CSV table of C-alpha atoms in Angstrom, one decimal:
chain,number,residue,atom,x,y,z
A,1,MET,CA,78.5,138.2,111.1
A,2,ARG,CA,79.6,137.0,114.5
A,3,VAL,CA,76.6,134.7,114.7
A,4,VAL,CA,77.4,132.9,111.4
A,5,PHE,CA,81.1,132.2,112.3
A,6,ARG,CA,80.0,130.8,115.8
A,7,PHE,CA,78.0,128.1,114.0
A,8,ARG,CA,80.2,127.7,110.9
A,9,SER,CA,81.9,124.5,112.0
A,10,ALA,CA,78.7,122.6,112.7
A,11,LEU,CA,76.7,124.1,109.7
A,12,ALA,CA,79.5,124.3,107.1
A,13,PRO,CA,77.6,122.3,104.4
A,14,MET,CA,74.6,124.5,104.7
A,15,PHE,CA,76.6,127.7,104.1
A,16,GLY,CA,77.9,126.4,100.8
A,17,VAL,CA,74.2,126.8,99.6
A,18,LEU,CA,73.2,129.9,101.6
A,19,LEU,CA,76.0,132.3,102.1
A,20,ALA,CA,78.4,134.8,100.4
A,21,PHE,CA,80.2,136.4,103.2
A,22,THR,CA,82.3,138.8,101.2
A,23,ALA,CA,83.3,139.5,97.6
A,24,LEU,CA,86.1,137.5,96.2
A,25,PRO,CA,89.4,139.6,96.3
A,26,ALA,CA,90.5,141.3,93.1
A,27,GLY,CA,93.7,140.0,91.6
A,28,ALA,CA,95.4,139.3,88.4
A,29,ASN,CA,92.5,137.6,86.9
A,30,GLU,CA,89.8,140.1,87.9
A,31,ASN,CA,89.2,141.2,84.2
A,32,THR,CA,88.7,137.7,82.9
A,33,ALA,CA,85.5,137.1,81.4
A,34,VAL,CA,86.1,134.4,78.8
A,35,PHE,CA,88.4,131.3,79.2
A,36,SER,CA,91.0,131.3,76.4
A,37,ASP,CA,91.3,127.5,77.1
A,38,LYS,CA,87.8,126.0,78.3
A,39,SER,CA,89.1,122.3,77.9
A,40,ARG,CA,89.6,121.7,81.6
A,41,ILE,CA,87.3,123.6,83.9
A,42,ALA,CA,86.8,123.3,87.6
A,43,SER,CA,83.3,124.4,88.8
A,44,ILE,CA,83.0,125.6,92.3
A,45,GLY,CA,79.3,126.0,93.4
A,46,GLY,CA,76.5,123.8,92.9
A,47,SER,CA,74.4,126.1,90.6
A,48,ILE,CA,77.3,126.8,88.4
A,49,THR,CA,77.8,123.1,87.7
A,50,GLU,CA,74.1,122.8,87.2
A,51,ILE,CA,74.2,125.6,84.6
A,52,VAL,CA,77.3,124.1,82.9
A,53,TYR,CA,75.2,120.8,82.3
A,54,ALA,CA,72.1,122.7,81.3
A,55,LEU,CA,74.2,124.4,78.6
A,56,GLY,CA,75.4,120.9,77.4
A,57,GLU,CA,78.9,122.0,78.2
A,58,GLU,CA,79.7,119.2,80.9
A,59,GLY,CA,82.4,117.7,78.7
A,60,HIS,CA,84.6,120.7,79.7
A,61,LEU,CA,84.5,119.9,83.3
A,62,VAL,CA,87.4,118.2,85.0
A,63,ALA,CA,86.3,118.7,88.6
A,64,ARG,CA,83.5,120.2,91.0
A,65,ASP,CA,83.2,121.1,94.6
A,66,SER,CA,81.1,119.1,97.2
A,67,THR,CA,78.0,121.4,96.9
A,68,SER,CA,77.7,120.2,93.2
A,69,SER,CA,75.6,117.3,93.8
A,70,PHE,CA,73.3,117.6,90.8
A,71,PRO,CA,72.9,116.1,88.2
A,72,GLN,CA,73.9,112.6,89.2
A,73,ALA,CA,76.5,112.6,86.6
A,74,ALA,CA,78.5,115.5,88.2
A,75,LEU,CA,79.4,113.2,91.1
A,76,GLU,CA,81.5,111.1,88.9
A,77,LEU,CA,83.8,114.2,88.7
A,78,PRO,CA,86.8,114.6,91.2
A,79,ASP,CA,85.6,116.7,94.3
A,80,VAL,CA,88.0,119.3,95.1
A,81,GLY,CA,86.3,120.0,98.4
A,82,TYR,CA,83.6,122.4,100.1
A,83,MET,CA,83.4,125.7,98.4
A,84,ARG,CA,84.0,127.6,101.6
A,85,ALA,CA,87.0,125.6,102.6
A,86,LEU,CA,89.1,125.3,99.3
A,87,SER,CA,92.7,124.5,99.4
A,88,PRO,CA,94.6,125.9,96.3
A,89,GLU,CA,96.6,122.6,96.2
A,90,GLY,CA,93.4,120.8,95.9
A,91,VAL,CA,91.8,122.8,93.2
A,92,LEU,CA,95.1,123.0,91.2
A,93,SER,CA,95.7,119.2,91.5
A,94,VAL,CA,93.3,118.5,88.7
A,95,ASN,CA,95.4,120.8,86.3
A,96,PRO,CA,92.5,123.0,85.4
A,97,SER,CA,92.7,125.3,82.5
A,98,GLY,CA,90.2,127.6,84.2
A,99,ILE,CA,88.1,127.9,87.6
A,100,LEU,CA,84.5,129.1,87.5
A,101,ALA,CA,83.7,130.1,91.3
A,102,LEU,CA,80.5,131.2,92.7
A,103,HIS,CA,80.6,134.3,94.8
A,104,GLY,CA,81.4,133.2,98.4
A,105,SER,CA,83.9,130.8,97.6
A,106,GLY,CA,86.7,130.8,100.0
A,107,PRO,CA,88.6,131.0,102.3
A,108,LYS,CA,90.0,134.4,101.2
A,109,GLU,CA,93.5,133.3,101.5
A,110,ALA,CA,92.8,130.3,99.3
A,111,VAL,CA,91.3,132.5,96.8
A,112,ASP,CA,94.1,134.8,96.9
A,113,VAL,CA,96.5,132.1,95.9
A,114,LEU,CA,94.4,131.0,93.3
A,115,LYS,CA,94.0,134.3,91.9
A,116,LYS,CA,97.7,134.8,91.8
A,117,SER,CA,98.4,131.5,90.1
A,118,SER,CA,98.4,131.1,86.2
A,119,VAL,CA,95.1,129.7,86.0
A,120,PRO,CA,92.3,132.1,84.9
A,121,LEU,CA,89.5,132.4,87.7
A,122,ILE,CA,86.1,133.8,86.8
A,123,GLU,CA,83.9,134.7,89.6
A,124,VAL,CA,80.1,134.4,89.0
A,125,PRO,CA,77.9,136.8,91.2
A,126,GLU,CA,75.2,135.5,93.5
A,127,ARG,CA,72.0,137.2,93.5
A,128,TYR,CA,69.0,135.7,95.1
A,129,SER,CA,66.4,136.9,92.6
A,130,HIS,CA,64.8,135.9,89.2
A,131,GLU,CA,67.4,138.4,87.4
A,132,GLY,CA,70.3,137.0,89.5
A,133,ILE,CA,69.5,133.4,87.8
A,134,LEU,CA,69.8,134.8,84.3
A,135,GLU,CA,72.8,136.8,85.1
A,136,LYS,CA,74.5,133.6,86.2
A,137,ILE,CA,73.4,131.8,83.2
A,138,ARG,CA,75.0,134.4,80.9
A,139,ILE,CA,78.2,134.9,82.9
A,140,VAL,CA,78.9,131.1,82.6
A,141,GLY,CA,77.9,131.0,79.1
A,142,LYS,CA,80.0,133.8,78.3
A,143,ALA,CA,83.1,132.2,80.1
A,144,LEU,CA,82.7,129.2,78.1
A,145,GLY,CA,82.6,130.8,75.1
A,146,VAL,CA,78.9,129.8,74.2
A,147,ASP,CA,76.9,133.1,74.4
A,148,ALA,CA,74.1,132.0,72.1
A,149,LYS,CA,73.4,128.9,73.9
A,150,ALA,CA,73.5,130.8,77.3
A,151,GLU,CA,71.0,133.3,75.8
A,152,LYS,CA,68.7,130.8,74.7
A,153,LEU,CA,68.8,129.0,78.0
A,154,ALA,CA,68.4,132.3,79.8
A,155,ILE,CA,65.1,133.1,77.8
A,156,GLU,CA,63.7,129.6,78.5
A,157,MET,CA,64.6,130.0,82.3
A,158,ASP,CA,63.0,133.6,82.3
A,159,ALA,CA,59.8,132.2,80.9
A,160,LYS,CA,59.8,129.2,83.3
A,161,LEU,CA,60.4,131.6,86.3
A,162,LYS,CA,57.6,134.2,85.2
A,163,SER,CA,55.4,131.1,84.9
A,164,ALA,CA,56.0,129.9,88.4
A,165,GLU,CA,55.7,133.3,89.8
A,166,LYS,CA,52.4,134.1,88.2
A,167,GLN,CA,51.0,130.9,89.8
A,168,THR,CA,50.6,132.7,93.2
A,169,ALA,CA,49.7,136.2,91.7
A,170,SER,CA,46.0,135.9,92.6
A,171,ILE,CA,46.6,134.7,96.0
A,172,LYS,CA,45.3,137.3,98.7
A,173,GLN,CA,46.3,135.8,101.9
A,174,ARG,CA,50.0,135.6,101.9
A,175,LYS,CA,51.7,133.1,104.3
A,176,ARG,CA,54.4,134.3,106.7
A,177,ILE,CA,57.5,132.2,106.7
A,178,LEU,CA,60.2,131.7,109.0
A,179,PHE,CA,63.2,130.0,107.4
A,180,VAL,CA,65.1,128.2,110.3
A,181,LEU,CA,68.8,127.4,109.4
A,182,SER,CA,69.6,125.7,112.8
A,183,THR,CA,68.1,124.8,116.2
A,184,GLN,CA,71.4,123.8,117.9
A,185,GLY,CA,71.7,124.7,121.4
A,186,GLY,CA,67.9,125.6,121.7
A,187,LYS,CA,68.5,128.7,119.6
A,188,ILE,CA,66.7,129.6,116.4
A,189,LEU,CA,69.1,130.8,113.5
A,190,ALA,CA,66.8,132.3,110.9
A,191,ALA,CA,67.1,134.1,107.5
A,192,GLY,CA,66.7,137.7,107.3
A,193,SER,CA,66.9,139.7,104.1
A,194,ASP,CA,69.6,139.4,101.6
A,195,THR,CA,69.5,135.6,101.9
A,196,ALA,CA,68.6,132.7,99.7
A,197,GLY,CA,66.0,131.9,102.1
A,198,ASP,CA,64.4,135.4,101.7
A,199,GLY,CA,64.8,135.1,98.1
A,200,ILE,CA,62.8,131.9,97.5
A,201,ILE,CA,60.2,132.8,100.1
A,202,LYS,CA,59.2,135.8,98.0
A,203,LEU,CA,59.4,134.2,94.7
A,204,ALA,CA,57.0,131.6,95.9
A,205,GLY,CA,54.6,134.3,96.8
A,206,ALA,CA,55.0,134.3,100.5
A,207,VAL,CA,56.5,136.8,103.1
A,208,ASN,CA,59.5,136.5,105.2
A,209,ALA,CA,58.1,136.7,108.7
A,210,VAL,CA,61.6,138.2,109.8
A,211,GLU,CA,62.2,141.9,109.5
A,212,GLY,CA,64.9,144.4,110.5
A,213,PHE,CA,68.1,142.3,109.9
A,214,SER,CA,70.0,140.8,106.9
A,215,GLY,CA,71.9,137.7,106.8
A,216,TYR,CA,71.4,134.7,109.1
A,217,LYS,CA,70.9,135.7,112.8
A,218,GLN,CA,69.9,134.2,116.2
A,219,MET,CA,66.5,135.2,117.0
A,220,SER,CA,65.3,136.0,120.6
A,221,ASP,CA,62.0,134.4,121.9
A,222,GLU,CA,60.3,137.7,121.8
A,223,ALA,CA,61.2,138.2,118.2
A,224,ILE,CA,60.0,134.9,117.1
A,225,VAL,CA,56.7,135.3,118.8
A,226,THR,CA,56.4,138.7,117.2
A,227,ALA,CA,57.0,137.2,113.8
A,228,ARG,CA,54.0,135.2,113.9
A,229,PRO,CA,55.0,132.7,111.3
A,230,ASP,CA,52.4,130.5,109.7
A,231,VAL,CA,55.0,128.1,108.4
A,232,ILE,CA,58.5,127.0,109.3
A,233,LEU,CA,60.7,126.3,106.4
A,234,THR,CA,63.9,124.1,106.9
A,235,MET,CA,66.4,122.3,104.6
A,236,LYS,CA,67.4,118.8,104.5
A,237,ASN,CA,70.5,117.1,102.9
A,238,ALA,CA,72.5,120.2,103.9
A,239,GLY,CA,74.0,120.1,107.3
A,240,PRO,CA,72.7,118.6,110.6
A,241,PRO,CA,68.9,117.7,110.2
A,242,ILE,CA,66.4,119.8,112.1
A,243,SER,CA,64.2,117.6,114.3
A,244,GLU,CA,60.6,118.6,114.3
A,245,ASP,CA,60.0,117.4,117.8
A,246,GLU,CA,62.9,119.8,118.9
A,247,LEU,CA,61.7,122.5,116.6
A,248,PHE,CA,58.1,122.4,118.2
A,249,ALA,CA,59.3,122.0,121.7
A,250,ASN,CA,60.9,125.4,121.5
A,251,PRO,CA,58.5,127.5,123.5
A,252,SER,CA,58.6,130.4,121.3
A,253,ILE,CA,58.0,128.5,118.2
A,254,ALA,CA,55.1,126.6,120.0
A,255,SER,CA,53.7,130.1,120.6
A,256,THR,CA,53.2,131.0,117.0
A,257,PRO,CA,50.6,130.0,114.3
A,258,ALA,CA,53.1,127.6,112.9
A,259,GLY,CA,53.8,125.9,116.1
A,260,ALA,CA,50.1,125.5,117.0
A,261,ALA,CA,49.5,123.9,113.8
A,262,ARG,CA,52.9,122.0,113.6
A,263,LYS,CA,53.4,123.3,110.0
A,264,VAL,CA,56.8,123.0,108.7
A,265,ILE,CA,58.1,122.3,105.1
A,266,SER,CA,61.5,120.8,104.6
A,267,MET,CA,63.0,120.6,101.2
A,268,ASP,CA,66.4,119.7,99.7
A,269,GLY,CA,68.9,122.4,100.3
A,270,GLY,CA,70.4,122.5,96.8
A,271,TYR,CA,67.1,122.4,95.2
A,272,LEU,CA,65.4,124.9,97.3
A,273,LEU,CA,68.2,127.4,97.5
A,274,GLY,CA,70.2,126.7,94.6
A,275,PHE,CA,69.1,129.8,92.4
A,276,GLY,CA,70.0,127.8,89.1
A,277,PRO,CA,68.1,126.0,86.3
A,278,ARG,CA,66.0,124.0,88.8
A,279,THR,CA,64.6,127.1,90.6
A,280,ALA,CA,61.3,127.5,88.7
A,281,GLU,CA,60.2,124.0,89.8
A,282,ALA,CA,61.5,124.7,93.4
A,283,ILE,CA,59.1,127.8,93.4
A,284,HIS,CA,56.3,125.6,92.1
A,285,ASP,CA,56.9,123.0,94.8
A,286,LEU,CA,57.3,125.5,97.5
A,287,ALA,CA,54.1,127.4,96.5
A,288,VAL,CA,52.0,124.2,96.3
A,289,SER,CA,53.1,123.1,99.6
A,290,LEU,CA,52.2,126.6,101.0
A,291,TYR,CA,49.0,127.2,99.2
A,292,GLY,CA,47.8,123.9,97.8
A,293,SER,CA,45.0,124.1,95.3
A,294,GLN,CA,45.2,128.1,95.3
A,295,VAL,CA,48.3,127.7,93.1
A,296,THR,CA,47.2,128.1,89.3
A,297,ASP,CA,48.8,126.6,86.4
């Protein structure tokens, strides 16, 4: 955890997509599952906002956070700030009747204040998996009182996800992927287990080259060489961009199969790691980038 906080100021936009540090605190609204008044909802978390739009319930939204950049129409809503750096005053200034917050919203002190306010706050769990996406859809649907619509969307998403995952089922040689979050200071900050990076790599039919730790952590040169990644995976449009020249100039990266072949894939952060309605498409696109014609429709 120390590593994550050391990089937080420089990488803050990335972490809105990637990280859930701690559970939201319990409070007065902890048992709320359905908004009694859904007329003015503030949505915190890109995937939450996408789900509201996918349900056709965007008419209830009065605000969104800065990680909610899709669909384009969402950008017309007032922005209450970055989901990990919320101010209670900013969120409450839009006079919401309810707040939908993705797990990992914060800081803790701000969420504590929101929990103690008269505005119901419903936390939506973040699990980087097929089932986690369906769970989010059902929780958002229940909160908005549209369970039937949510179940229909969940069934559709389940079918799409199964189809996307099936496309790589017959591939024997699984690519080893190193998800690199940052190269600042010449240090490689990479995704271990229990991360969005790890989740999308597995769903796309590949193997996380990193073993032995969870979360995001600086890797030693020796650990990178030992990981032997075939491909480096990075994000764009989510924090400071990673220069390919700087990446492959790193001696440890250059010593890997990915470095020798200069093989890097960079995808939009919100699309790649959102774990929402577009994830089936993201799985497909990543799989095609990794395996080309081996991906079956």
